PDB file of C-alpha atoms in Angstrom:
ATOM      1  CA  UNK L   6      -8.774 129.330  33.076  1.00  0.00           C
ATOM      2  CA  UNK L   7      -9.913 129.028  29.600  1.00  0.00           C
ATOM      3  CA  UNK L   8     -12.984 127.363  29.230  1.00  0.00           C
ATOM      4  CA  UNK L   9     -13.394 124.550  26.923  1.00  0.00           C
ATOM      5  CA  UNK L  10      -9.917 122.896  27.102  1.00  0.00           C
ATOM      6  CA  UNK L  11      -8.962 120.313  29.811  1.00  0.00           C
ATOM      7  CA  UNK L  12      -5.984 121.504  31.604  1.00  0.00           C
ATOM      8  CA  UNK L  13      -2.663 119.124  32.098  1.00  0.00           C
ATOM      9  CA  UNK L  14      -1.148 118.453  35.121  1.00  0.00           C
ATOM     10  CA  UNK L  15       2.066 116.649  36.320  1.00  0.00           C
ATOM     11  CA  UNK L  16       1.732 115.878  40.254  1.00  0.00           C
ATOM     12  CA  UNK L  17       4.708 114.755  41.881  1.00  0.00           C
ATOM     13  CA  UNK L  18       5.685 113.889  45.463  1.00  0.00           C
ATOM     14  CA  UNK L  19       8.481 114.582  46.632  1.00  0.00           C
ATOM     15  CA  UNK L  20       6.777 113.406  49.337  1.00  0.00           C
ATOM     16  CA  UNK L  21       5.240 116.354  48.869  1.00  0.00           C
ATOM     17  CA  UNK L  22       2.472 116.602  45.235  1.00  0.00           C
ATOM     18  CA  UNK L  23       3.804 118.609  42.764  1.00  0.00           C
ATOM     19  CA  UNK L  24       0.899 119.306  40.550  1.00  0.00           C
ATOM     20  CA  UNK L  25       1.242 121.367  37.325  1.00  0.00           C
ATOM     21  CA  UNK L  26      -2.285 123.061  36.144  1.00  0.00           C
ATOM     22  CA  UNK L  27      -2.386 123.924  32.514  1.00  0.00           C
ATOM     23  CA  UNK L  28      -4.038 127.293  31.174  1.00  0.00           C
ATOM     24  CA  UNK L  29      -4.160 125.953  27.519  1.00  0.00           C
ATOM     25  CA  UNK L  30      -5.312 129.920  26.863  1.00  0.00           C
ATOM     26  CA  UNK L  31      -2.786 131.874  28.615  1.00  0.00           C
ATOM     27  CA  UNK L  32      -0.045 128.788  27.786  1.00  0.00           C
ATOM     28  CA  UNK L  33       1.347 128.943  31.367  1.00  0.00           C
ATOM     29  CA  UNK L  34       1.397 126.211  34.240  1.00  0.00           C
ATOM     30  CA  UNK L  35       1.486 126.105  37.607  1.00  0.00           C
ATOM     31  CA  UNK L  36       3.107 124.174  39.717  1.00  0.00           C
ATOM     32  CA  UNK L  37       1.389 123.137  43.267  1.00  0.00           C
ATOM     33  CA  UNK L  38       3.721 122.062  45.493  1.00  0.00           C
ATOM     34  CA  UNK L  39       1.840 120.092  48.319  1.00  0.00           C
ATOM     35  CA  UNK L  40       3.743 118.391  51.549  1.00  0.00           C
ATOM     36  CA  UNK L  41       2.945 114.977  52.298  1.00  0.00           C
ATOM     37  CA  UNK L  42       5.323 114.095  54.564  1.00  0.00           C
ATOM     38  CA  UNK L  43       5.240 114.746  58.692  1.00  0.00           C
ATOM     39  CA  UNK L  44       8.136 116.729  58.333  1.00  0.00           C
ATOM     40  CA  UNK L  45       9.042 119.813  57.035  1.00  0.00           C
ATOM     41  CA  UNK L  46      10.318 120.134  53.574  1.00  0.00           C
ATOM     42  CA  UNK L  47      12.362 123.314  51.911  1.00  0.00           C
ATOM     43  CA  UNK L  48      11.844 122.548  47.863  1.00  0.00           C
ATOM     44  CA  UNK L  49      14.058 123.743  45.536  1.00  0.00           C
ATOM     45  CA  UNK L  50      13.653 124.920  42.067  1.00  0.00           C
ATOM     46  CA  UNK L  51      16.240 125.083  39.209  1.00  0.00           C
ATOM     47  CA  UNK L  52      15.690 126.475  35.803  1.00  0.00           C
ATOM     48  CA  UNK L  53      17.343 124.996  33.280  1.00  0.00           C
ATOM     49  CA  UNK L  54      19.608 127.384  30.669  1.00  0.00           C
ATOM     50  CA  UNK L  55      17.707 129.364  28.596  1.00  0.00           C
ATOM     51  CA  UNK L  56      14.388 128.889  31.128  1.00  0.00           C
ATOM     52  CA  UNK L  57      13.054 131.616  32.899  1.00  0.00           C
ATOM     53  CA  UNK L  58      13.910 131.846  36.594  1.00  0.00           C
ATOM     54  CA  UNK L  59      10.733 131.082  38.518  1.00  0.00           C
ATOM     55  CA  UNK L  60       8.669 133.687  40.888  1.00  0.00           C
ATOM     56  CA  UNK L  61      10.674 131.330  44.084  1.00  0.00           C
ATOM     57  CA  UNK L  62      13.560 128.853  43.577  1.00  0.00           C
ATOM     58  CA  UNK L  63      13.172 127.691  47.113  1.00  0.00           C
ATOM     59  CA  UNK L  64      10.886 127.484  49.973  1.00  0.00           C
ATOM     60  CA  UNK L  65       9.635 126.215  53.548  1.00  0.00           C
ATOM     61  CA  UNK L  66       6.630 124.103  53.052  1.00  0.00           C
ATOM     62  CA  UNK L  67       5.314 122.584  56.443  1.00  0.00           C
ATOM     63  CA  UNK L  68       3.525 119.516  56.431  1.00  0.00           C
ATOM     64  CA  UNK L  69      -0.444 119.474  54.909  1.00  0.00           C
ATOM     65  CA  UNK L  70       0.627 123.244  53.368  1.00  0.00           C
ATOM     66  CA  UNK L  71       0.627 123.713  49.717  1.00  0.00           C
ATOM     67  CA  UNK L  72       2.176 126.261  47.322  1.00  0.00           C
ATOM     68  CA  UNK L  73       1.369 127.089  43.864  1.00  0.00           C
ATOM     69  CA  UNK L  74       4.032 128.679  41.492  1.00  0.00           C
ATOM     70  CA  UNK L  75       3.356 129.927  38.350  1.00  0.00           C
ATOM     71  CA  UNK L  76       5.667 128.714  35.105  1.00  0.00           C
ATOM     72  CA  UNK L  77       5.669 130.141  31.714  1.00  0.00           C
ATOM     73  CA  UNK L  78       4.851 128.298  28.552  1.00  0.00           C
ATOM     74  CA  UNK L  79       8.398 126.048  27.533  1.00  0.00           C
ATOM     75  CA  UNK L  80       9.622 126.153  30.981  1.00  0.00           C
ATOM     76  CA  UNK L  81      12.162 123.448  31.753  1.00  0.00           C
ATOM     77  CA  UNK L  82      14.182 123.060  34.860  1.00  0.00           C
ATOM     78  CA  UNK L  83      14.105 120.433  37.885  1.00  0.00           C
ATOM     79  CA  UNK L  84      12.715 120.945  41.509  1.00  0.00           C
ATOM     80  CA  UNK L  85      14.016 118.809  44.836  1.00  0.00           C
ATOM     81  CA  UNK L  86      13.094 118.952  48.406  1.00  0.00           C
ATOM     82  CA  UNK L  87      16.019 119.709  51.219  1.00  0.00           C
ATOM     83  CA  UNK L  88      15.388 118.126  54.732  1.00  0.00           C
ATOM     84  CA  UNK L  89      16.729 118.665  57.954  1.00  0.00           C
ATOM     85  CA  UNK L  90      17.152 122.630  57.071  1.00  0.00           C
ATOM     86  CA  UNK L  91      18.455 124.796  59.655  1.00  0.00           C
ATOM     87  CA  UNK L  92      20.166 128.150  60.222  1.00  0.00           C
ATOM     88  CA  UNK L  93      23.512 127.866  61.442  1.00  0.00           C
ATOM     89  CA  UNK L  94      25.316 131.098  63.046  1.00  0.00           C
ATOM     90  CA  UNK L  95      28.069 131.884  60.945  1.00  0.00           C
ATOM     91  CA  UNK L  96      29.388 134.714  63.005  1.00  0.00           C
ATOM     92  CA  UNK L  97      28.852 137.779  60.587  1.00  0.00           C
ATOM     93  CA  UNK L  98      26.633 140.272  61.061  1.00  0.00           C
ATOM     94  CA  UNK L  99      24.030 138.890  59.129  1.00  0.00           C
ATOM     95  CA  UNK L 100      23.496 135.955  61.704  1.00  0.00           C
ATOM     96  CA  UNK L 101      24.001 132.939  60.026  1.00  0.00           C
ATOM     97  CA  UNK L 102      23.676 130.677  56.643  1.00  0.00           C
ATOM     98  CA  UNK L 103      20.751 127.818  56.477  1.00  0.00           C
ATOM     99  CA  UNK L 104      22.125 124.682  55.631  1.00  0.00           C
ATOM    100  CA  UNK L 105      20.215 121.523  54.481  1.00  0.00           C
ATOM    101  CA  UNK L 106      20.646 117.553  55.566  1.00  0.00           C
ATOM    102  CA  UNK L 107      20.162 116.740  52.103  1.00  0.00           C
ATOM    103  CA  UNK L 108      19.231 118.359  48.864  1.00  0.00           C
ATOM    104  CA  UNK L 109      21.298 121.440  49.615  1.00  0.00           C
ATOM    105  CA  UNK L 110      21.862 124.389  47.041  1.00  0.00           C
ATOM    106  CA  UNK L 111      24.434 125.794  49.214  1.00  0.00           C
ATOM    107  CA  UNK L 112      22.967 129.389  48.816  1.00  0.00           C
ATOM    108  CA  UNK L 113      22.433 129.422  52.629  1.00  0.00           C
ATOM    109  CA  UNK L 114      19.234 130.653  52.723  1.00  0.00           C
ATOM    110  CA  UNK L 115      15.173 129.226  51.126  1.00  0.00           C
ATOM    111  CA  UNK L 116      15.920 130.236  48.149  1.00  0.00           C
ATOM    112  CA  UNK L 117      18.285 128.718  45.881  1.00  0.00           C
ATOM    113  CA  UNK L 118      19.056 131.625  43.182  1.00  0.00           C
ATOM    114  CA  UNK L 119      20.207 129.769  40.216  1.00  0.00           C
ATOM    115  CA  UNK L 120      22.251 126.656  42.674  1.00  0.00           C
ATOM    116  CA  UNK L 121      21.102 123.242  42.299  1.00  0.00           C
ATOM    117  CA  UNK L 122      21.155 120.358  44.691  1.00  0.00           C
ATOM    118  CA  UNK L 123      23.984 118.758  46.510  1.00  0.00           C
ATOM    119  CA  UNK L 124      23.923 115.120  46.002  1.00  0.00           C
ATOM    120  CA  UNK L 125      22.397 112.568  46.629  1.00  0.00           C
ATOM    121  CA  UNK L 126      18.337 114.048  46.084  1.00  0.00           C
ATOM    122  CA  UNK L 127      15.912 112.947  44.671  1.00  0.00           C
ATOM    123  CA  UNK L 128      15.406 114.822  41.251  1.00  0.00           C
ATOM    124  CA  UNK L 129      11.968 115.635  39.049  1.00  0.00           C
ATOM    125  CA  UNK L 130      12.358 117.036  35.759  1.00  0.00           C
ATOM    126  CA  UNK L 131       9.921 118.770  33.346  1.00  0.00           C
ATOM    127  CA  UNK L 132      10.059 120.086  29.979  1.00  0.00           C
ATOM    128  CA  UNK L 133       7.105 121.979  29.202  1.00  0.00           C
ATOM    129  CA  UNK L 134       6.044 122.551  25.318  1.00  0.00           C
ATOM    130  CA  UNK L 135       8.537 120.281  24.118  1.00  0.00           C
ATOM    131  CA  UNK L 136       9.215 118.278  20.869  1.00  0.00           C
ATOM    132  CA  UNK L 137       5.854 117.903  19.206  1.00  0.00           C
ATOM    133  CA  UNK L 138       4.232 120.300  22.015  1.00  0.00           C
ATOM    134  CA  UNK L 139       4.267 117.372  24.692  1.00  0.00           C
ATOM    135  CA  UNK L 140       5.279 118.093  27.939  1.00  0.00           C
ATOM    136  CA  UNK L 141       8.075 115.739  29.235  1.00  0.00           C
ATOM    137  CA  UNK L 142       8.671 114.699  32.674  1.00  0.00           C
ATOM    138  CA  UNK L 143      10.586 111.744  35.118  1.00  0.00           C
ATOM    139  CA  UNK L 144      12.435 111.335  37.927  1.00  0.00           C
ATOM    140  CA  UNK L 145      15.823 110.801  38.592  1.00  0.00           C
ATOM    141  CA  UNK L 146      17.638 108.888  40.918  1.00  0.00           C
ATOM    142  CA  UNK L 147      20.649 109.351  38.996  1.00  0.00           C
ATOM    143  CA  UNK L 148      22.178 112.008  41.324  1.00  0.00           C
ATOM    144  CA  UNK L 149      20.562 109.183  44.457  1.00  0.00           C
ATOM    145  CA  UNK L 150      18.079 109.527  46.446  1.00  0.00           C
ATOM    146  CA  UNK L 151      17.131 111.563  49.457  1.00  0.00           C
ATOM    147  CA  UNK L 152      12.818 111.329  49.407  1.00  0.00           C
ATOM    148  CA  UNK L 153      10.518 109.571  47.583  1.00  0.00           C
ATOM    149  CA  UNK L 154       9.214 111.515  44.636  1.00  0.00           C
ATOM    150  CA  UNK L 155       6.273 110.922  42.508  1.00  0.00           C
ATOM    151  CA  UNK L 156       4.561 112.715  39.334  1.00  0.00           C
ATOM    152  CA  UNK L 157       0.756 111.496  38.606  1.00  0.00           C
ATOM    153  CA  UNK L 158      -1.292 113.213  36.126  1.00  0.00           C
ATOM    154  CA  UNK L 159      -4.426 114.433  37.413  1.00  0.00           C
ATOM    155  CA  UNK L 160      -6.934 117.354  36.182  1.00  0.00           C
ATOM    156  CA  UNK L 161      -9.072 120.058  37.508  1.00  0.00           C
ATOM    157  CA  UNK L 162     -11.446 118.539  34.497  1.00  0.00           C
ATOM    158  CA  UNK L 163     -12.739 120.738  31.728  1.00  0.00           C
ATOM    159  CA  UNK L 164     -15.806 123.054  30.356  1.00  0.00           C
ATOM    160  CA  UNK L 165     -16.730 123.614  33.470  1.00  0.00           C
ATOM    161  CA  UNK L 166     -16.966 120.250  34.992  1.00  0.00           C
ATOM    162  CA  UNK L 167     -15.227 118.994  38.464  1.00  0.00           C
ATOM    163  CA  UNK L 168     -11.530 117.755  39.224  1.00  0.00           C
ATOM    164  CA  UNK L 169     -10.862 114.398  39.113  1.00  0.00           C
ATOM    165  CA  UNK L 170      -7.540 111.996  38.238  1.00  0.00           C
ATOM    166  CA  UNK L 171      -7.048 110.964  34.457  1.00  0.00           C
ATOM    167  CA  UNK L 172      -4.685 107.930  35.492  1.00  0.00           C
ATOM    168  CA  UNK L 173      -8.428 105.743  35.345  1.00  0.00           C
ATOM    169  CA  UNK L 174      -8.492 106.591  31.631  1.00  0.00           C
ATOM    170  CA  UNK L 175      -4.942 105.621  30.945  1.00  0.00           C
ATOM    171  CA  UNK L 176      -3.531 108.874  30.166  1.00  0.00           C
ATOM    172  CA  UNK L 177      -0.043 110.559  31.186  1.00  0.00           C
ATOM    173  CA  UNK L 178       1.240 107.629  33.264  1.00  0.00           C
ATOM    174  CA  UNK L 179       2.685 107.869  36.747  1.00  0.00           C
ATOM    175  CA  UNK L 180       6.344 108.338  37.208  1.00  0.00           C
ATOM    176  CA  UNK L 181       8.356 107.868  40.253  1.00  0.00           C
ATOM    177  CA  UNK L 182       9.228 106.635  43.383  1.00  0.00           C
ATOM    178  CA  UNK L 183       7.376 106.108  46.495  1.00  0.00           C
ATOM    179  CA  UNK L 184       9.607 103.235  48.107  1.00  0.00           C
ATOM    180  CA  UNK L 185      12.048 104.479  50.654  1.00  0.00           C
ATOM    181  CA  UNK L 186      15.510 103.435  49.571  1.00  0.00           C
ATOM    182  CA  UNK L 187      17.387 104.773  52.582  1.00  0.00           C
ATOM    183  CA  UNK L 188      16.378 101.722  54.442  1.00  0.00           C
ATOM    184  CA  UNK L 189      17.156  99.077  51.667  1.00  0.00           C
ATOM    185  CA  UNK L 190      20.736 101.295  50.497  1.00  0.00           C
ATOM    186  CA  UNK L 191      23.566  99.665  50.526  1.00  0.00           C
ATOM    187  CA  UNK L 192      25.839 100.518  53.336  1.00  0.00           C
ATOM    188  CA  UNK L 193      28.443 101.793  51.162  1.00  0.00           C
ATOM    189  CA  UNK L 194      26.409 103.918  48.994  1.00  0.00           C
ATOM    190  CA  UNK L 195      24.679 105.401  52.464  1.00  0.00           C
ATOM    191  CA  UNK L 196      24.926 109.203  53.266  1.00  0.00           C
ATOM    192  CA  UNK L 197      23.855 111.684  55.776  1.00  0.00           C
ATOM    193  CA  UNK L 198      23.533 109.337  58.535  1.00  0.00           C
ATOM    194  CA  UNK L 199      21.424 107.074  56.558  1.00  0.00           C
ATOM    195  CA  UNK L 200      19.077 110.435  55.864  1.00  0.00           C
ATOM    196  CA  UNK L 201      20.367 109.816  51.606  1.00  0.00           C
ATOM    197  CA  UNK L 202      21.334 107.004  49.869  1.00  0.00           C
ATOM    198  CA  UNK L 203      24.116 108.026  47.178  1.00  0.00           C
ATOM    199  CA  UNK L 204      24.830 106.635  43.702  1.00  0.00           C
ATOM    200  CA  UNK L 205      27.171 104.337  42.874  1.00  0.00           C
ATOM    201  CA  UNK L 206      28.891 107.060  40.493  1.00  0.00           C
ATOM    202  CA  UNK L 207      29.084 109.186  43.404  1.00  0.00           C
ATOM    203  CA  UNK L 208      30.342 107.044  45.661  1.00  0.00           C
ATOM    204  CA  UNK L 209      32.855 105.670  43.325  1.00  0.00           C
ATOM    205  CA  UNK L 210      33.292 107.823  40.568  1.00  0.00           C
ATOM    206  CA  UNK L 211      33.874 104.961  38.038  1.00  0.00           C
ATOM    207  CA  UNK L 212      33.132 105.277  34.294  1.00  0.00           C
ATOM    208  CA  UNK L 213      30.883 101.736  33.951  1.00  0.00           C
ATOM    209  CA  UNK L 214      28.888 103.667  36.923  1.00  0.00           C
ATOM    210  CA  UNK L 215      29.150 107.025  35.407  1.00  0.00           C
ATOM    211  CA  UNK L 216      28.337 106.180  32.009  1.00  0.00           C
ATOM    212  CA  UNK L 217      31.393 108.268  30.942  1.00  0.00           C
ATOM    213  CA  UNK L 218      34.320 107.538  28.984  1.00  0.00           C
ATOM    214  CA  UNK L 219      34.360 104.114  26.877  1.00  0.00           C
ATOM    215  CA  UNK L 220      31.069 103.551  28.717  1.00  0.00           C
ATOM    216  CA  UNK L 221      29.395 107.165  27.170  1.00  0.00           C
ATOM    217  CA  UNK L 222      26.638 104.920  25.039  1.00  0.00           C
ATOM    218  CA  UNK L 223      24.090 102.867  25.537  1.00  0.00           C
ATOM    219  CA  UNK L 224      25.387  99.826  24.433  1.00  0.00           C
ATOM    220  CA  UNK L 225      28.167  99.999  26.888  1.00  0.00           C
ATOM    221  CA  UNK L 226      26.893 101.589  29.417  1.00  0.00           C
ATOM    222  CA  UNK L 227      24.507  98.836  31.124  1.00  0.00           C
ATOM    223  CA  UNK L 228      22.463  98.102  34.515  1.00  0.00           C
ATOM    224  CA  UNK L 229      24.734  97.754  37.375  1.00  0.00           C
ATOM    225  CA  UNK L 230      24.133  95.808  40.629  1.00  0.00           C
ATOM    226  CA  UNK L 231      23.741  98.955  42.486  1.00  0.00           C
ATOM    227  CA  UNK L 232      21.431 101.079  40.221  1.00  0.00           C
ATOM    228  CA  UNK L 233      18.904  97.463  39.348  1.00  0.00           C
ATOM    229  CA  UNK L 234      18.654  97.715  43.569  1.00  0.00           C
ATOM    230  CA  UNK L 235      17.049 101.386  42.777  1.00  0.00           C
ATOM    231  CA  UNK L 236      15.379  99.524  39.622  1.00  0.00           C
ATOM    232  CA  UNK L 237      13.784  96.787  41.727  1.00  0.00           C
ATOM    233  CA  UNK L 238      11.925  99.366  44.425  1.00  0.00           C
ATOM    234  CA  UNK L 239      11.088 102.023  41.499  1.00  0.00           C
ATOM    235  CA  UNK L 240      10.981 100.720  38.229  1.00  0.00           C
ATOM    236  CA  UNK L 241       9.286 104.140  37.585  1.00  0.00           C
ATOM    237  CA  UNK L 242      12.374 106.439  37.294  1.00  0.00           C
ATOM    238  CA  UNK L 243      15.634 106.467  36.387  1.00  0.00           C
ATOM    239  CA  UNK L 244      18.296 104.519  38.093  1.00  0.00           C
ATOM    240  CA  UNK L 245      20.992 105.157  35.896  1.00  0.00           C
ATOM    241  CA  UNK L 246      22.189 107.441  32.833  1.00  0.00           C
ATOM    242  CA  UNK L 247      20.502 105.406  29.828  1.00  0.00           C
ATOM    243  CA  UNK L 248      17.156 104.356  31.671  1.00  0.00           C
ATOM    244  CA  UNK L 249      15.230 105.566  29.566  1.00  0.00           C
ATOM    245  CA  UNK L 250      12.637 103.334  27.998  1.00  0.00           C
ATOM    246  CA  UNK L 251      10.719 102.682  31.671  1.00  0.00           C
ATOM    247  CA  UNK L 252      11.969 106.412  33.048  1.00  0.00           C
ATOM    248  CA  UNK L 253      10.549 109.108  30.645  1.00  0.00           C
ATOM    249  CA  UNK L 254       7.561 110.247  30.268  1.00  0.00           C
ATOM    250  CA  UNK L 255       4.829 112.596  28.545  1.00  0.00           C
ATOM    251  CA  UNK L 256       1.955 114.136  28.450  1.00  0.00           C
ATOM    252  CA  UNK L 257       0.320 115.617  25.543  1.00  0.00           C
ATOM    253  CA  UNK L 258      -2.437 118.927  25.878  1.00  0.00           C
ATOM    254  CA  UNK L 259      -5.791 119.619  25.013  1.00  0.00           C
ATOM    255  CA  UNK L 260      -9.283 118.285  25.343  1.00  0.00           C
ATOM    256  CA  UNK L 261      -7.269 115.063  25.789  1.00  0.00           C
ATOM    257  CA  UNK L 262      -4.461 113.898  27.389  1.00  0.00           C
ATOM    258  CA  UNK L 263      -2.192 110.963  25.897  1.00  0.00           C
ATOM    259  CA  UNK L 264       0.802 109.610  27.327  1.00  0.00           C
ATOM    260  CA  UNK L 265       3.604 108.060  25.374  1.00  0.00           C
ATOM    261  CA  UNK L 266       6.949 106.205  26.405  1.00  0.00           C
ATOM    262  CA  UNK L 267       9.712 108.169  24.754  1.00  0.00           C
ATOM    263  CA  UNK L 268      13.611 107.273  24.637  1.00  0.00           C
ATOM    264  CA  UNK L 269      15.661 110.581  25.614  1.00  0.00           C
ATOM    265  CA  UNK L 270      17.776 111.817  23.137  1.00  0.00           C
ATOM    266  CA  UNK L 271      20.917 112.527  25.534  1.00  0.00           C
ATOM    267  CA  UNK L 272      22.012 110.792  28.119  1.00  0.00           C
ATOM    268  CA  UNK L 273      21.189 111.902  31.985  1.00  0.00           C
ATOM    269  CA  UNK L 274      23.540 114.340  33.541  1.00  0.00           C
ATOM    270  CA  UNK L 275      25.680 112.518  36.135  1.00  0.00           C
ATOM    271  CA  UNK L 276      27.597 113.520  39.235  1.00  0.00           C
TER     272      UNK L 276
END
């Protein structure tokens, strides 16, 4: 790691840390994926277009393990965590097909290859380098919610000197969710046996929830009762397509680290 320069890093937990080390010499990150909850999780890993595929797009990762991956410089993509992932015998000669409670890519085995996840899952998002060489980051509860998922910043600390959190100097704010909303979801909008909690435009498919149509815009596309009861437990990420002043995030590079509250310039992608 290049000495001199305080590295960046995103953590989220998705119930699990997700921590992304910054080698301001080599521009790459890393992303340490780190399981917090008692059960077994299987992240998964989408780039987005244009975005290099990553070393793994999908994984076991037991509880207490951690698992670094390495991500070039302007990465961009999303990562999840399935639960409840088991293999299922399908038959064929091959012996059977994993499939996931919730979050499933439906690629049938750990690794995703390219799929994303199957509604509702909880959803973190990170654009690395991005406008004015900030890294961007949130998370979504747009396509619902399956885990609780947070990103803190925190730093392995600089020229030489020991780890430590930046959130006590104010820097790159925490974004997230730590509540769990499959115990306060509406019984309509509940999935999986009450493992997920879907969103409204999933459930219903309606325009004023899907912020499509006449309701494409921010000024007609507002809060709903069912995404301000996703608000109320984590006003840190985004409950619906245009939550954006309270939902997205950044982190700048460098000897310091400055986070700013930035509006998104399109509007969430919606199920």
């Amino acid at each position: 790691m290049a000495m001199g320069w305080l590295p960046r890093s995103a953590t989220a937990v998705l119930v699990l840390f997700l921590v992304l080390w910054r080698d301001w010499g080599a521009e790459a990150a890393t992303f340490t994926f780190v399981n917090r909850c008692t059960d077994t999780v299987w992240p998964g890993v989408l780039s987005n277009a244009g975005s290099a595929r990553l070393a793994t797009t999908g994984f076991e990762l037991p509880p207490g393990v951690a698992r670094a991956v390495p991500a070039p410089a302007g990465w961009s993509g999303r990562m999840w965590a399935r639960t409840g992932c088991a293999v299922v015998q399908d038959g064929g000669a091959g012996g059977g097909r994993m499939v996931c409670a919730t979050g499933d890519c439906g690629s049938g085995g750990a690794e995703c290859n390219g799929a994303g996840a199957a509604p509702p899952a909880t959803l973190a998002e990170f654009t690395l380098d991005g406008s004015g060489g900030l890294d961007f980051y949130d998370v979504s509860l747009v396509d619902g919610y399956n885990l609780p998922v947070l990103v803190e910043p925190s730093s392995s600390g600089g020229g030489g000197g020991g780890g430590g959190s930046l959130t006590s100097a104010a820097t790159c704010a925490a974004a997230g969710c730590a509540a769990d909303l499959n115990a306060m979801c509406p019984a309509e909008l509940r999935a999986g046996g009450g493992a997920a909690c879907r969103s409204a435009c999933d459930a219903f498919g309606r325009p004023e929830f899907c912020c499509s149509g006449a309701f494409a815009n921010p000024s007609t596309c507002r809060p709903t009762a069912y995404s301000q009861v996703f608000k109320s437990a984590c006003p840190r990420s985004y409950s619906y397509a245009f939550d954006d002043p309270t939902s997205t995030f950044t982190c700048s590079g460098g000897p310091r680290l400055h986070p700013h509250l930035l509006p998104r310039l399109l509007p969430k992608r919606v199920i």
